[in-house]
Every structure is written in C-alpha cells, then in structure tokens.
Amino acid sequence: MVIKFPYQGSDFTACGDLVKQHTPEFLRQLFYQMLRIRRIEEAVENKYHQDQMKTPIHLVIGQEAASVGACSALKKSDVLYCGHRTHGAYLAKGGDLKGMLSEFFCRLNGCAGSRGGSMHLMDKSVGMAGSSAIVAGAVPIATGAALSIQMKGEEHVSCVFLGDAATEEGAVWESLNFAALKKLPIVYFCENNFFSVCTPLEERQPDGVEIYKKAAAFGLHSVQVDGSNVLAVRQAVAAAVARARSGEGPSFVEAQVYRWRGHGGAGDDSDSGYRDPAEVAHWQKHCPVDGYADLLLGEKRLSVQQREVMEQQINDEINAAFQHAESSPNPTEEDLYTHAYCN
Amino acid sequence: MPWSDAFIASQQTADRQPVAGRELSYTEALNEALTLALALDPNVFVLGQGIDDPSSMFGVTKGLAEQFGAPRVFDTPLSEEGLTGICTGAAMHGLRPVYCHNRPDFLLLAFNQIVNHAAKTHYMDNGQTHVPLVIWSAIGRGWGSGAQHSQAIQGLLMSVPGLKIVMPSTPYDAKGLMLAAIADNNPVLIFEHRWLMKQYGAVPEGIYEVPIGKGVYRERGSDLSIIGTSHALALAQQALGSLKTQGISADVVDLRTLKPLDHQIILESVKKTGRALIVDTGWAIGGVCAEVACVIAENCPQSLKAPIKRVGLPDLPTPAGDTLEQYYYPSQQTMSAAILELLEA
Ligand SMILES: Cc1ncc(C[n+]2csc(CCOP(=O)(O)OP(=O)(O)O)c2C)c(N)n1
C-alpha cells in the first residue's frame, strides 16, 4: 500500500470556533452547496456512459469543499475564472444548473450555446466569467479582469481557480509578478490535488518546494489550507478577498485536495497503476461532505431530517434539469456562423 | 547606432511629394491617434516595454505618459504571454488596451493568449464577451536584425478565426486604422513596417477612421494588378514608377487589412487587368501571398491572361549580415523583373 500524498489536515477537530463565527443557516448553506455539487457530479457520472453528453468531463468529486469554501467568500459581483475542471467553480459561484446540463448535452440553450462544452462553463449573471481549457490560460485573463476593476475604481474582486500543474506554466508567474507589482484585487486559488492527469507532483516539481511559498516569494500574501475543510477554505479566502477589496493587493491560497475520480471521464482509474487505489480510499475517509455533515450534526447546526429534505430537494432539481436539457433544441447549421466577429 | 533615425530615413524614397493639407510624419500620425483615443475614452490605455522611455516606441508613444498619467500609459515587465492575457482579460471587462511591441517577433511568445484566448473568446462563449484589444508592433529590417528581430508574421495569423489584421502604409492610414482598431470590439493586430515610419503625408486633424476590411486603389492602370500592403507594396509601386516610361500602367491595390480580406477589390481589379502580382513583407509560401492568390484562382481563373506571380520572402530565416540580406529581401529590381515577366507571360 503506497500513500504518497497523505491527508495532512485535522478533519474538523479544531473547528469549534469557526462554527461559532457563522449562523446555522450559513453553515447549512455551505453543506447544501457541497452536497448539491456531489449529487450533480454523481448524476452526470452515472449517465455519462449513455454517450448523450458528448463532452469531456472533469469531475470535482472529492474537491467540493474547495469550490464551495472559496466561492462562499466571493460576492455575486466578484468575477471568477477557472481551468478545465469547471463544474465545482461554476456551481459554487451560482451558475445555472440547466444551462450547464444543456451545454453538456450540446444544446442550443447551453450556457455557451454549445460552443464551449464542459470545459467552458460560464454564467455572467452570477460573475462566473469564464474558463480556459489551456492549462493556466485563464490566470492572466483573471489578472486582467483585476486590472480592469482597479482602473475603473470598482469594488469587485477577481478570483481564479488553478491546479497544481498550472503553476508549472510561465504565464502564472508573469501574472503573479504583475499583480503584486500593481497591487491588483485578485485571489489566486490553487487546488493542489497532487496530480496532472496521471503524473504525480514529485515528477513535476522538486520535492520540498511548496507551491504557496513560491507565490509568497513573488510578493503575494500566501497561505496553505486544508482543502477538504470548507470552513478553513472559507476563512483563508475571505481574508484574501478582504485584502483585495481594501487595496492591499493579491493573495494566493493553496488548498490541498484530492480528486476521487480519474482526471477525466467517469469513474476512478487508479487501477491503471498511476496511483494506489488505497490512496483514494485513504482520502475518502476524510470526505469533505460527510465530515462536515458530522461536524454540523454534532454541533447541532444540522438535523438528520434537514439533511433528508436537502437530499430530496437536490434530487428533484437534478431530475428537472436533466429533463430540461435532454428535451432542449439542438443548434442548427445557421447557428454555426453567428458571432464570428462582434459588431 | 544601429537604429539611428538616419539609417531608417535613408531607406525612404527621396521624392517627398508636397501634399495638400497638414503634413505629419508617420509616427506623429500614430501618436496623434493614441492621444485622441486616450482623450476621448477613459477605458483606453496604452502599454508596452519601454513605452515611456526616451525612444518611446520609435516616438509613437512620446509624451503620452506625461499627458495622461502612469495608470493609463505604462511600461511593462517582460512578460509577453502574461501581459497579452492580462490585456485580454482587461478588454473582456470593458477596457480598451493598446499593447505595443517593438517587434512582431515578440508576439510569438504570446500566441497562446492571442490565438487560444483573445481570438476565440467571443465565438466560444456564444457572443457573450467582447475583446476590444489592439496589439501593435513594428516589423524590423536591416542592420543585423536577423532571424529574430525582423519577422513579418502576419501570414502565420491570417488563418486564425476571430482576429483582425491591419497593415497600414501611409501616415493617413496609420492614424485612421489605429483609431478604427481601438474602436473595434474584436482583437485587432496592427503590423507597421519600420521603413515606412519616417514617411510624411497629409493627415487630417481630429478623429477619423479608415474602415477595417476595405482595400483602396493607390493607382489605376490596365496592364496588371499589384496587390499587397505596407512596405512591400510601396516597393512594388516604386518599381512600377520606374517602368512608366515603358508605357506600363497598373492597378495598385493596397489591401490595408489582411483579415477580413477585401475579396471584392482584389477580384474587381484582377478581372479587369487579367494579371496579378501579389506582394508581401512576409514569407511567400502559406501566407498572405498564398491566400490572395488562392482567392483569385478560386474566383476568376478565367480572367487570368498569365499565371499569378507572388513576391515575398524566400522560405528561409532572415540572415543578419548585410550582404546576405541583399540577396534575401526583394528589391525594387526584383519587383520590376516580376512585373515584366508577368507582362511577357
Ligand atoms: C497548456 C496545456 N498543456 C496540457 C494540457 C493537457 N491537460 C489538460 S488538464 C491537465 C492537467 C492539469 O493539472 P492541474 O492543473 O493540476 O489541474 P487538475 O486537472 O488536477 O484539476 C493537462 C496536462 C492542456 N490542456 N493545456
């Protein structure tokens, strides 16, 4: 049994104080968001083999606390960008589920009109500004959004989700340098899940050089956080957002997470040999959704009955959204030719 | 002093014609365009390496930082890909960046952001986002510029959907196309040529736009059509001038914009003359010359009295040395020979 990347957090053992900082409604809302993402991802995964969603998928199962914790610190008017692993960011930012599923089913009313697919989810009405399927491609763009916010004197904050492998791209460091130079209102949120497709971190980055410390060396306020702990993520990102909003400049948050499924597609692929299935099982013992539920149940912020109601509500929403997507119109040939340029 | 004004000026045609109206240099015209745009629209900003240094982009950005202040006119770190993405993001959020480079060669570091992002965003998100971004650069030539400081890369970008590509050739066009590019809601690449930048010409005051996507006749004639842009077209026009005593006349079509390409003016002229010489400052194969030739071949082959001829660069990197360079670049003589061959064919 080889566990190369053990969970280093403390589950929710020291969260008593954090729990007290929030209302029960807010705490339950965080749980609801995570549970919703988990169930949506599972539903997508279950139906994926039917080959009706003709789009590559990158599931966030196991990483829900990162998406939800980070987005809970952002306002609707704050802008968010992300990479190819879009589902968590999009849903946590408030992106429309029907628009997402219609996009997966390649329908005209998908959130990008079937031009983008799963790697380009966006919903501007809630500040989900876009994404790039080129690793790290959205990092400079989000930095440019922050420049725009600063130049126009707006109150918003820009945020971008990036993976550990994205930090191997030069444009990330060009962006961090520029953001620090100009004190831009931006939060770089790095979900370190230790893998780039099948390649583990130690084959890509030198041992012992931590990602968040590199960002610190570029002059950013930078922290590392347990990405399976939604309250810890929320706290770290909220502090970063507050800094950005008050003109103190950019921050970097490295959240250590683990993806339970393969890099892309449905199911876990660890039996192909690039990681030990025991490592997945190890992380599943520290489930961000169940662990948090246990915390809330223990602290009497959530009841078993409330949880059941949530499950039902989510289930109904998912069924309705799939029905909507599957019965939506396909684009026509004419639709291919619109928006070649804008006026 | 490799890039001394004297050197560049010596490459200009001696015959500086008197013009009607106010006369400006090419760089003054560009400077005026940027000044007007910055004054008109608070969302416009101008950036680039050394933009406010003593040489200030060959003078194009001279005085802008003083006039409009550092937040709107600023020098940048050496981060071409990052800054292109930052400009793209800023454009997507309502600003109108003008990102200037001394050389197109440096844009090669930014292809990811130009090709994968700026060009694609509007289409990819089904028209939800605009990218009003201008990227300006000046093609170098001579004095050892060599393989990495003299590339004319417009041909590489011509097949990228979503981009607009502009190549001015007069001070009037330089100003009007810059203003049109800044006003455009799509990413626009402007490629100047260093050897045109000391020209003088009539430039009206105030704001005007030269329409993007429309070519213009510089001359009208009957024997052939000379089609191209920028310095290559200027050279061909000089060659034509030297052949006038032989009674040769030509349509000289300045495309002004390579993308979208003005098919109408190309076909109109070639249908009339039946002979086409296509010229470009870039490599002849797979680029501007090839595309224009294909437009003709596909649309009016029956009008052709002779095979299409193209004059661009050979399929080689630019050599740095002076002697080799003379063999590498088409000269006025190359152009004259091409015209004569076309007429004899
Ligand atoms: C520039 C670029 N190189 C390679 C790829 C192929 N690719 C897609 S996702 C991926 C892994 C990225 O890992 P990371 O950034 O850590 O994000 P994760 O998938 O773990 O969420 C790779 C290599 C790509 N899309 N873009």
XYZ file of C-alpha atoms and ligand atoms in Angstrom:
714
model
C 0.000 0.000 0.000
C 1.541 3.270 -1.123
C 0.089 6.505 0.078
C 2.314 9.137 -1.429
C 0.097 12.057 -0.637
C -1.476 11.542 2.794
C -4.205 13.802 4.035
C -2.475 16.375 6.219
C -5.460 18.170 7.665
C -7.080 17.614 11.027
C -10.559 16.853 9.767
C -12.906 19.082 11.693
C -11.365 18.571 15.121
C -10.466 22.192 15.736
C -13.450 23.808 14.125
C -15.482 24.710 17.194
C -14.501 28.380 16.970
C -15.030 28.531 13.245
C -18.501 27.108 13.642
C -19.360 29.794 16.169
C -18.442 32.535 13.708
C -21.312 31.678 11.390
C -25.068 31.453 11.614
C -26.620 27.989 11.439
C -28.285 28.969 8.180
C -24.964 29.882 6.625
C -23.318 26.715 7.890
C -26.145 24.637 6.449
C -25.944 26.566 3.195
C -22.294 25.545 2.814
C -23.295 21.963 3.366
C -26.151 22.219 0.919
C -23.844 23.603 -1.770
C -21.316 20.810 -1.319
C -23.951 18.112 -1.229
C -25.560 19.561 -4.340
C -22.291 19.516 -6.262
C -21.600 15.952 -5.130
C -25.005 14.746 -6.242
C -24.880 16.596 -9.551
C -21.461 15.153 -10.309
C -22.671 11.670 -9.429
C -25.697 12.071 -11.663
C -23.541 13.277 -14.553
C -21.165 10.404 -13.965
C -23.981 7.834 -13.880
C -25.416 8.989 -17.167
C -22.127 9.631 -18.881
C -21.819 6.124 -20.304
C -25.028 6.704 -22.298
C -22.892 8.925 -24.548
C -25.527 11.618 -24.778
C -23.319 14.148 -23.039
C -20.768 14.354 -25.815
C -18.278 16.458 -23.912
C -15.155 15.677 -21.915
C -15.877 15.917 -18.192
C -13.540 16.613 -15.294
C -15.373 15.734 -12.112
C -14.731 17.534 -8.829
C -15.922 14.717 -6.592
C -13.704 14.940 -3.509
C -12.897 18.608 -4.095
C -16.275 20.134 -3.204
C -15.080 21.938 -0.092
C -12.549 23.895 -2.112
C -15.092 25.148 -4.651
C -17.734 25.957 -2.068
C -15.439 27.391 0.584
C -13.765 29.723 -1.891
C -16.950 30.890 -3.593
C -18.672 31.475 -0.251
C -16.174 34.274 0.316
C -16.995 35.930 -3.004
C -19.910 38.182 -3.843
C -22.063 37.645 -6.876
C -20.493 40.743 -8.435
C -16.969 39.374 -7.975
C -15.639 37.658 -11.070
C -14.421 34.091 -11.159
C -12.377 32.263 -13.779
C -11.182 28.680 -13.749
C -9.490 25.996 -15.820
C -10.814 22.834 -17.455
C -12.195 21.487 -14.150
C -15.145 23.845 -14.235
C -18.094 22.124 -12.614
C -17.347 22.963 -8.988
C -16.418 26.579 -9.640
C -19.440 27.160 -11.857
C -21.952 25.618 -9.462
C -20.459 27.111 -6.317
C -20.456 30.574 -7.892
C -24.151 30.144 -8.541
C -24.093 29.088 -12.187
C -27.389 27.848 -13.575
C -27.666 24.046 -13.500
C -29.945 23.876 -16.525
C -27.513 25.943 -18.571
C -24.723 23.614 -17.527
C -26.515 20.398 -18.397
C -27.820 21.782 -21.679
C -24.223 22.626 -22.531
C -23.215 19.034 -21.686
C -25.962 17.751 -23.976
C -24.726 20.098 -26.759
C -27.986 22.015 -26.889
C -28.556 25.474 -28.253
C -29.602 26.808 -24.851
C -26.451 25.591 -23.126
C -24.666 28.262 -21.130
C -22.268 28.761 -24.052
C -24.710 27.847 -26.833
C -22.899 24.530 -27.361
C -19.776 26.423 -28.357
C -17.872 25.632 -25.194
C -18.787 22.262 -23.720
C -17.988 21.238 -20.177
C -14.604 22.964 -20.127
C -16.117 26.387 -20.834
C -18.943 26.841 -18.410
C -19.887 30.412 -17.740
C -22.741 32.386 -16.274
C -22.087 36.086 -16.282
C -25.248 36.823 -14.333
C -23.531 35.434 -11.233
C -19.967 36.506 -12.013
C -18.847 33.166 -13.422
C -16.877 34.946 -16.096
C -15.311 32.060 -17.970
C -12.587 29.474 -18.140
C -9.798 28.186 -20.309
C -9.099 24.634 -21.414
C -5.471 25.613 -21.866
C -3.845 24.899 -18.524
C -3.173 28.252 -16.792
C -4.735 30.136 -19.711
C -7.323 31.862 -17.550
C -4.785 33.036 -14.982
C -3.584 36.094 -16.922
C -7.137 36.803 -18.048
C -8.407 36.906 -14.474
C -5.450 39.148 -13.691
C -6.577 41.439 -16.492
C -10.065 41.474 -15.016
C -8.465 42.628 -11.764
C -6.602 45.360 -13.657
C -9.889 46.492 -15.143
C -11.522 46.544 -11.709
C -8.656 48.600 -10.352
C -8.555 51.064 -13.253
C -12.286 51.650 -13.086
C -12.193 52.046 -9.308
C -14.720 49.274 -8.756
C -15.213 47.391 -5.508
C -15.133 43.926 -7.026
C -12.519 41.249 -6.642
C -11.258 38.862 -9.284
C -10.570 35.242 -8.419
C -9.142 32.391 -10.433
C -9.026 28.662 -9.714
C -5.910 26.892 -10.932
C -4.467 23.415 -10.443
C -1.065 22.445 -9.097
C 0.157 21.717 -12.616
C -0.875 25.164 -13.790
C 1.855 26.560 -11.558
C 4.360 24.917 -13.898
C 3.332 27.345 -16.651
C 5.293 30.570 -17.016
C 2.255 32.756 -17.550
C 1.162 32.104 -13.971
C 4.335 33.671 -12.641
C 4.134 36.523 -15.127
C 0.653 37.170 -13.800
C 1.623 36.949 -10.140
C 4.531 39.304 -10.716
C 2.284 41.832 -12.423
C -0.487 41.507 -9.831
C 1.970 42.082 -6.998
C 3.591 44.982 -8.876
C 0.249 46.724 -9.390
C -1.383 45.535 -6.141
C -4.300 44.118 -8.069
C -7.503 42.976 -6.346
C -7.200 39.283 -7.106
C -7.146 35.935 -5.316
C -5.277 33.047 -6.927
C -6.899 29.896 -5.608
C -4.762 26.840 -6.277
C -6.396 23.445 -5.864
C -3.433 21.188 -5.329
C -4.722 17.673 -5.954
C -1.190 16.338 -6.467
C -1.770 15.053 -9.988
C -1.614 16.345 -13.520
C -3.628 13.697 -15.323
C -1.591 10.669 -14.199
C 1.669 12.400 -13.347
C 2.250 12.898 -9.625
C 3.547 16.128 -8.224
C 7.005 14.808 -7.395
C 7.710 14.056 -11.032
C 6.866 17.616 -11.984
C 8.081 19.823 -9.170
C 11.102 19.466 -6.918
C 10.486 17.774 -3.625
C 10.040 20.068 -0.658
C 9.376 23.246 -2.622
C 5.871 24.180 -1.670
C 3.669 25.922 -4.169
C 2.324 28.567 -1.817
C 5.867 29.505 -0.783
C 6.788 30.211 -4.384
C 3.840 32.577 -4.608
C 4.988 34.225 -1.377
C 8.407 34.735 -2.937
C 6.707 36.698 -5.714
C 5.411 39.138 -3.134
C 1.920 37.786 -2.649
C 0.249 37.140 0.647
C 0.161 33.359 0.501
C -1.211 30.558 2.657
C -1.767 26.820 2.544
C -5.019 25.373 3.747
C -6.785 22.042 4.211
C -8.915 22.000 1.077
C -11.212 19.314 2.466
C -12.328 21.619 5.250
C -14.878 24.024 3.901
C -14.658 26.346 6.898
C -10.884 26.580 6.702
C -11.030 27.308 2.984
C -13.707 29.894 3.528
C -11.635 31.586 6.221
C -8.482 31.729 4.113
C -10.226 33.007 1.017
C -12.316 35.506 2.966
C -9.113 37.004 4.373
C -7.620 37.153 0.874
C -10.756 38.766 -0.527
C -10.763 41.326 2.272
C -7.165 42.227 1.447
C -8.018 42.584 -2.219
C -11.052 44.718 -1.533
C -9.187 47.053 0.748
C -6.420 47.683 -1.770
C -3.767 45.535 -0.101
C -3.132 43.570 -3.251
C -3.176 39.990 -4.454
C -3.170 36.793 -2.425
C -2.516 33.166 -3.160
C -4.294 30.311 -1.413
C -3.111 26.754 -1.896
C -5.829 24.303 -0.921
C -4.698 20.697 -0.674
C -7.398 18.480 -2.077
C -7.801 15.093 -3.671
C -9.805 14.052 -6.676
C -11.558 10.776 -6.155
C -12.162 10.102 -9.822
C -9.897 9.876 -12.825
C -8.573 13.032 -14.392
C -11.351 12.996 -16.968
C -14.453 10.950 -17.628
C -16.466 8.814 -15.254
C -15.117 6.533 -12.553
C -11.844 6.115 -10.731
C -8.945 4.979 -12.867
C -6.353 4.288 -10.181
C -6.232 0.614 -11.065
C -4.421 1.690 -14.231
C -1.420 1.979 -11.940
C -0.541 5.647 -11.619
C -1.727 5.803 -8.039
C -2.585 3.257 -5.407
C -6.335 2.774 -5.013
C -5.559 2.720 -1.279
C -4.647 6.388 -1.565
C -8.117 7.156 -2.879
C -9.664 5.097 -0.080
C -7.487 6.949 2.412
C -8.803 10.326 1.259
C -12.360 9.051 1.135
C -12.119 8.549 4.878
C -11.730 12.317 5.088
C -14.716 13.104 2.921
C -15.262 16.884 2.795
C -19.033 16.492 2.582
C -19.643 13.755 5.146
C -17.024 15.068 7.555
C -18.640 18.461 7.531
C -22.110 16.942 7.941
C -20.894 15.072 11.022
C -19.494 18.306 12.411
C -22.779 20.126 11.915
C -24.789 17.248 13.305
C -22.525 17.097 16.365
C -22.700 20.845 16.884
C -26.469 20.721 16.443
C -26.427 23.015 13.451
C -27.993 20.409 11.206
C -30.558 17.717 11.856
C -30.894 14.372 10.125
C -34.294 15.449 8.930
C -32.948 18.688 7.426
C -30.362 16.666 5.621
C -33.038 14.398 4.150
C -35.044 17.371 2.957
C -31.948 18.708 1.244
C -31.300 15.399 -0.473
C -34.844 15.362 -1.775
C -34.706 18.957 -2.961
C -31.424 18.376 -4.774
C -32.698 15.187 -6.332
C -35.784 16.940 -7.675
C -33.716 19.795 -9.060
C -31.328 17.427 -10.807
C -34.125 15.405 -12.376
C -35.824 18.534 -13.650
C -32.564 19.910 -15.040
C -31.753 16.708 -16.914
C -35.243 16.622 -18.326
C -34.871 20.223 -19.423
C -31.508 19.605 -21.068
C -32.490 16.414 -22.828
C -35.604 17.987 -24.282
C -33.890 21.212 -25.405
C -33.318 22.029 -29.066
C -30.122 21.254 -30.903
C -28.361 24.054 -32.742
C -28.951 24.344 -36.483
C -26.373 24.783 -39.207
C -27.053 28.512 -39.237
C -26.040 28.713 -35.604
C -22.525 27.702 -36.599
C -21.938 31.001 -38.322
C -23.061 33.514 -35.709
C -20.602 35.537 -33.616
C -17.609 35.079 -35.918
C -16.883 38.696 -35.074
C -18.753 41.110 -32.876
C -20.020 44.468 -34.036
C 23.750 53.444 -33.572
C 22.016 50.621 -35.412
C 18.563 52.029 -35.161
C 19.529 55.605 -35.751
C 16.939 57.725 -37.409
C 19.438 58.430 -40.124
C 19.581 54.807 -41.124
C 15.852 54.371 -41.331
C 15.441 57.698 -43.066
C 17.964 56.676 -45.688
C 15.673 53.862 -46.709
C 12.878 56.229 -47.567
C 12.183 57.358 -51.051
C 13.867 60.623 -51.804
C 10.884 62.069 -53.566
C 8.878 63.572 -50.788
C 5.876 64.968 -52.584
C 4.201 68.161 -51.423
C 0.782 67.356 -50.028
C -2.448 69.211 -49.693
C -3.339 69.935 -46.089
C -1.456 69.381 -42.893
C 1.577 67.167 -43.118
C 2.683 64.784 -40.359
C 5.270 62.072 -40.072
C 4.078 58.519 -39.768
C 4.977 58.331 -36.093
C 3.369 61.697 -35.404
C 0.190 60.420 -37.021
C 0.188 57.357 -34.770
C 0.977 59.473 -31.741
C -1.942 61.711 -32.586
C -4.270 58.724 -32.944
C -3.312 57.457 -29.497
C -3.620 60.941 -27.990
C -7.102 61.356 -29.412
C -8.219 57.917 -28.283
C -6.867 58.392 -24.755
C -8.560 61.781 -24.522
C -11.841 60.501 -25.894
C -12.317 57.297 -23.925
C -11.201 56.738 -20.322
C -11.251 52.986 -20.976
C -8.364 53.224 -23.436
C -4.917 52.511 -22.027
C -1.549 52.036 -23.680
C 1.236 49.750 -22.505
C 4.429 48.156 -23.709
C 8.069 47.629 -22.917
C 9.781 51.000 -22.791
C 6.670 52.878 -23.760
C 7.700 55.924 -21.757
C 11.453 55.629 -22.209
C 13.450 58.086 -24.329
C 12.822 56.232 -27.597
C 9.160 55.568 -26.686
C 8.237 53.050 -29.395
C 10.060 54.925 -32.153
C 8.295 58.072 -30.975
C 4.819 56.650 -31.348
C 4.071 56.919 -27.629
C 6.148 60.016 -26.921
C 4.677 62.261 -24.248
C 1.591 60.125 -23.642
C 2.575 59.097 -20.110
C 3.171 62.739 -19.164
C -0.121 63.811 -20.662
C -2.375 61.011 -19.462
C -0.582 59.724 -16.385
C 1.041 56.460 -15.437
C -2.090 54.413 -14.738
C -3.166 54.775 -18.375
C 0.173 54.734 -20.144
C 2.674 52.367 -18.591
C 5.833 50.385 -19.079
C 5.551 46.625 -18.518
C 7.565 43.696 -17.191
C 8.994 41.373 -19.847
C 6.029 39.025 -19.793
C 4.572 38.924 -23.283
C 2.253 35.981 -22.795
C 1.128 37.087 -19.354
C 0.565 40.676 -20.399
C -1.320 39.656 -23.528
C -3.624 37.599 -21.333
C -3.923 40.460 -18.883
C -4.863 42.794 -21.738
C -7.350 40.207 -22.988
C -8.915 39.961 -19.552
C -8.988 43.732 -19.186
C -10.646 44.003 -22.608
C -13.204 41.373 -21.640
C -14.070 43.567 -18.670
C -14.643 46.806 -20.511
C -11.226 48.354 -21.086
C -9.588 49.025 -24.464
C -5.915 48.153 -24.194
C -3.372 49.083 -26.847
C -0.398 46.803 -26.249
C 2.689 47.930 -28.177
C 5.753 45.905 -29.133
C 8.925 46.981 -30.846
C 8.905 43.821 -32.938
C 6.319 41.243 -34.055
C 8.886 38.553 -33.162
C 7.997 39.075 -29.503
C 4.347 38.249 -30.192
C 5.410 34.681 -30.806
C 5.644 34.322 -27.021
C 2.037 35.420 -26.775
C 0.426 33.115 -29.337
C -1.326 31.151 -26.611
C -3.197 34.214 -25.467
C -3.696 35.681 -28.938
C -4.760 32.513 -30.742
C -6.285 30.383 -27.994
C -7.920 33.115 -25.981
C -8.337 36.620 -27.413
C -9.331 35.340 -30.846
C -11.652 32.610 -29.626
C -13.481 34.013 -26.635
C -16.306 35.813 -28.403
C -17.224 32.851 -30.558
C -16.611 30.260 -27.881
C -18.942 31.887 -25.382
C -21.626 32.388 -27.984
C -21.167 36.118 -28.276
C -21.349 36.946 -24.578
C -17.957 38.626 -24.312
C -16.169 41.241 -26.431
C -12.407 41.518 -26.658
C -11.621 45.059 -27.847
C -7.864 44.599 -27.787
C -5.263 46.238 -30.040
C -1.815 44.733 -30.395
C 0.602 46.985 -32.254
C 4.066 46.064 -33.446
C 6.584 47.258 -35.996
C 8.358 44.928 -38.392
C 12.112 45.491 -38.389
C 14.551 45.124 -41.215
C 18.231 45.605 -41.754
C 21.293 46.393 -39.685
C 21.649 42.882 -38.397
C 18.084 42.491 -37.201
C 18.348 38.940 -38.385
C 16.155 35.950 -37.862
C 14.606 37.026 -34.563
C 14.137 40.766 -34.990
C 12.752 41.170 -38.473
C 9.951 38.685 -38.853
C 6.727 39.679 -40.539
C 4.342 37.154 -39.010
C 1.018 38.329 -40.427
C 0.834 35.208 -42.599
C 1.047 32.959 -39.550
C -2.000 34.644 -38.068
C -4.130 35.048 -41.145
C -5.842 31.715 -40.730
C -6.871 32.331 -37.126
C -10.618 32.958 -36.895
C -11.669 35.880 -34.751
C -8.659 38.098 -35.353
C -8.448 41.204 -37.475
C -5.111 42.090 -39.056
C -4.231 45.539 -40.272
C -1.141 46.704 -42.190
C -1.083 50.435 -42.841
C 1.198 52.046 -45.373
C 0.714 55.806 -45.124
C 0.553 58.256 -42.221
C -3.099 58.895 -43.097
C -3.891 55.183 -42.884
C -1.746 54.634 -39.819
C -3.795 57.136 -37.852
C -7.168 56.165 -39.285
C -6.592 52.453 -38.891
C -5.306 52.863 -35.342
C -8.468 54.756 -34.434
C -10.617 52.158 -36.182
C -8.757 49.359 -34.393
C -9.278 50.944 -30.986
C -12.965 51.464 -31.744
C -13.361 47.854 -32.926
C -14.812 45.337 -30.475
C -12.637 42.484 -31.744
C -8.944 41.805 -31.212
C -7.013 43.710 -33.873
C -3.342 43.231 -34.695
C -1.585 46.145 -36.360
C 1.694 45.442 -38.128
C 3.674 48.506 -39.101
C 6.896 48.437 -41.043
C 9.880 50.316 -39.652
C 10.908 51.529 -43.079
C 7.640 53.353 -43.577
C 7.765 55.127 -40.281
C 9.753 58.143 -41.365
C 7.383 58.993 -44.179
C 5.468 62.229 -44.217
C 1.975 62.657 -45.538
C -1.284 64.531 -45.316
C -3.082 63.740 -42.088
C -6.341 65.455 -41.195
C -6.776 66.720 -37.672
C -9.277 65.150 -35.315
C -10.841 61.744 -35.281
C -11.467 59.786 -38.458
C -11.432 56.080 -39.172
C -10.102 54.139 -42.116
C -12.527 51.215 -42.394
C -11.110 47.828 -41.422
C -11.702 45.215 -44.104
C -11.596 47.551 -47.088
C -8.775 47.940 -49.565
C -8.026 51.030 -51.635
C -6.622 51.772 -55.094
C -3.350 53.668 -54.872
C -3.142 53.854 -58.651
C -5.304 52.756 -61.523
C -3.966 51.171 -64.662
C -4.695 48.490 -67.193
C -1.766 46.097 -67.633
C -1.697 44.331 -64.287
C -2.877 44.404 -60.686
C -0.290 44.816 -57.964
C -1.831 43.688 -54.704
C -0.367 43.858 -51.226
C 0.250 46.027 -48.210
C 2.813 48.022 -46.333
C 6.433 48.292 -47.389
C 6.194 45.512 -49.956
C 3.525 47.413 -51.840
C 5.494 50.654 -51.586
C 8.479 48.909 -53.152
C 6.384 47.462 -55.966
C 4.879 50.852 -56.584
C 8.341 52.349 -56.898
C 9.225 49.629 -59.395
C 6.089 50.434 -61.339
C 7.073 54.087 -61.324
C 10.404 53.220 -62.888
C 8.613 51.297 -65.665
C 6.187 54.037 -66.546
C 8.438 55.317 -69.286
C 7.876 51.959 -70.966
C 4.179 52.708 -71.020
C 3.258 50.196 -68.311
C 0.326 51.014 -66.082
C -1.178 49.032 -63.209
C -3.837 48.949 -60.588
C -2.064 49.251 -57.281
C -4.343 47.742 -54.650
C -3.448 48.454 -51.051
C -5.389 45.897 -49.038
C -4.869 47.883 -45.809
C -6.445 44.964 -43.927
C -5.471 41.322 -44.346
C -8.242 39.944 -42.198
C -11.066 40.258 -43.010
C -9.698 40.311 -46.552
C -11.368 42.552 -49.120
C -12.132 39.969 -51.815
C -14.173 42.441 -53.780
C -11.385 44.856 -54.638
C -8.971 42.015 -55.446
C -11.383 40.348 -57.851
C -12.610 43.592 -59.369
C -9.093 44.611 -60.283
C -7.866 41.232 -61.489
C -10.952 40.697 -63.630
C -10.121 43.992 -65.301
C -6.368 43.558 -65.843
C -6.076 39.773 -66.099
C -2.670 39.787 -64.431
C -1.850 39.674 -60.732
C 1.345 40.384 -58.833
C 0.906 39.780 -55.112
C 3.485 41.152 -52.744
C 4.056 40.846 -49.017
C 6.689 41.661 -46.426
C 6.391 38.122 -45.077
C 7.247 34.684 -46.423
C 5.677 33.975 -49.794
C 4.502 30.463 -49.006
C 1.472 29.686 -46.909
C 0.791 33.280 -46.015
C -0.655 36.460 -47.437
C 0.600 35.918 -50.996
C -0.679 32.359 -50.979
C -4.103 33.329 -49.661
C -4.653 36.197 -52.067
C -3.511 34.009 -54.960
C -5.986 31.369 -53.890
C -8.849 33.860 -53.736
C -8.077 34.809 -57.342
C -7.590 31.237 -58.515
C -10.834 30.121 -56.951
C -12.963 33.006 -58.127
C -11.793 34.248 -61.516
C -9.318 31.857 -63.113
C -10.922 32.508 -66.492
C -9.887 36.180 -66.284
C -6.205 35.390 -65.970
C -4.038 36.086 -69.011
C -0.926 34.921 -67.208
C -0.119 32.802 -64.163
C -0.320 34.634 -60.840
C 3.002 35.883 -59.532
C 3.965 36.435 -55.924
C 6.881 38.245 -54.376
C 7.531 37.664 -50.712
C 10.406 36.329 -48.685
C 12.141 33.054 -49.542
C 11.469 30.042 -47.325
C 14.393 30.913 -45.067
C 15.027 32.741 -41.812
C 16.334 36.268 -42.227
C 20.123 36.351 -42.293
C 21.725 39.018 -40.129
C 24.619 40.003 -42.370
C 24.364 42.893 -44.745
C 25.441 41.059 -47.888
C 23.222 38.047 -47.333
C 20.331 40.347 -46.589
C 20.611 41.899 -50.009
C 20.015 38.513 -51.570
C 17.241 37.714 -49.126
C 14.924 40.691 -49.449
C 13.129 41.504 -52.680
C 14.428 44.795 -54.087
C 12.924 47.303 -56.449
C 14.694 45.367 -59.205
C 13.042 42.139 -58.057
C 9.696 43.857 -58.285
C 10.437 45.329 -61.725
C 11.530 41.953 -63.014
C 8.365 40.354 -61.661
C 6.204 42.967 -63.359
C 7.977 42.496 -66.695
C 7.812 38.702 -66.506
C 4.127 38.884 -65.766
C 3.529 41.103 -68.773
C 5.556 38.888 -71.064
C 3.856 35.689 -69.930
C -1.160 24.062 -21.956
C -1.776 22.729 -21.753
N -0.987 21.653 -21.633
C -1.515 20.444 -21.424
C -2.874 20.275 -21.361
C -3.470 18.882 -21.133
N -4.023 18.841 -19.747
C -5.308 19.099 -19.513
S -5.661 19.098 -17.880
C -4.093 18.691 -17.488
C -3.712 18.506 -16.029
C -3.708 19.768 -15.306
O -3.484 19.521 -13.940
P -3.838 20.636 -12.892
O -3.560 21.981 -13.458
O -3.150 20.307 -11.625
O -5.428 20.541 -12.724
P -6.308 19.272 -12.346
O -6.628 18.546 -13.616
O -5.550 18.443 -11.395
O -7.534 19.849 -11.754
C -3.301 18.582 -18.615
C -1.881 18.247 -18.603
C -3.664 21.418 -21.526
N -4.999 21.362 -21.517
N -3.107 22.624 -21.685
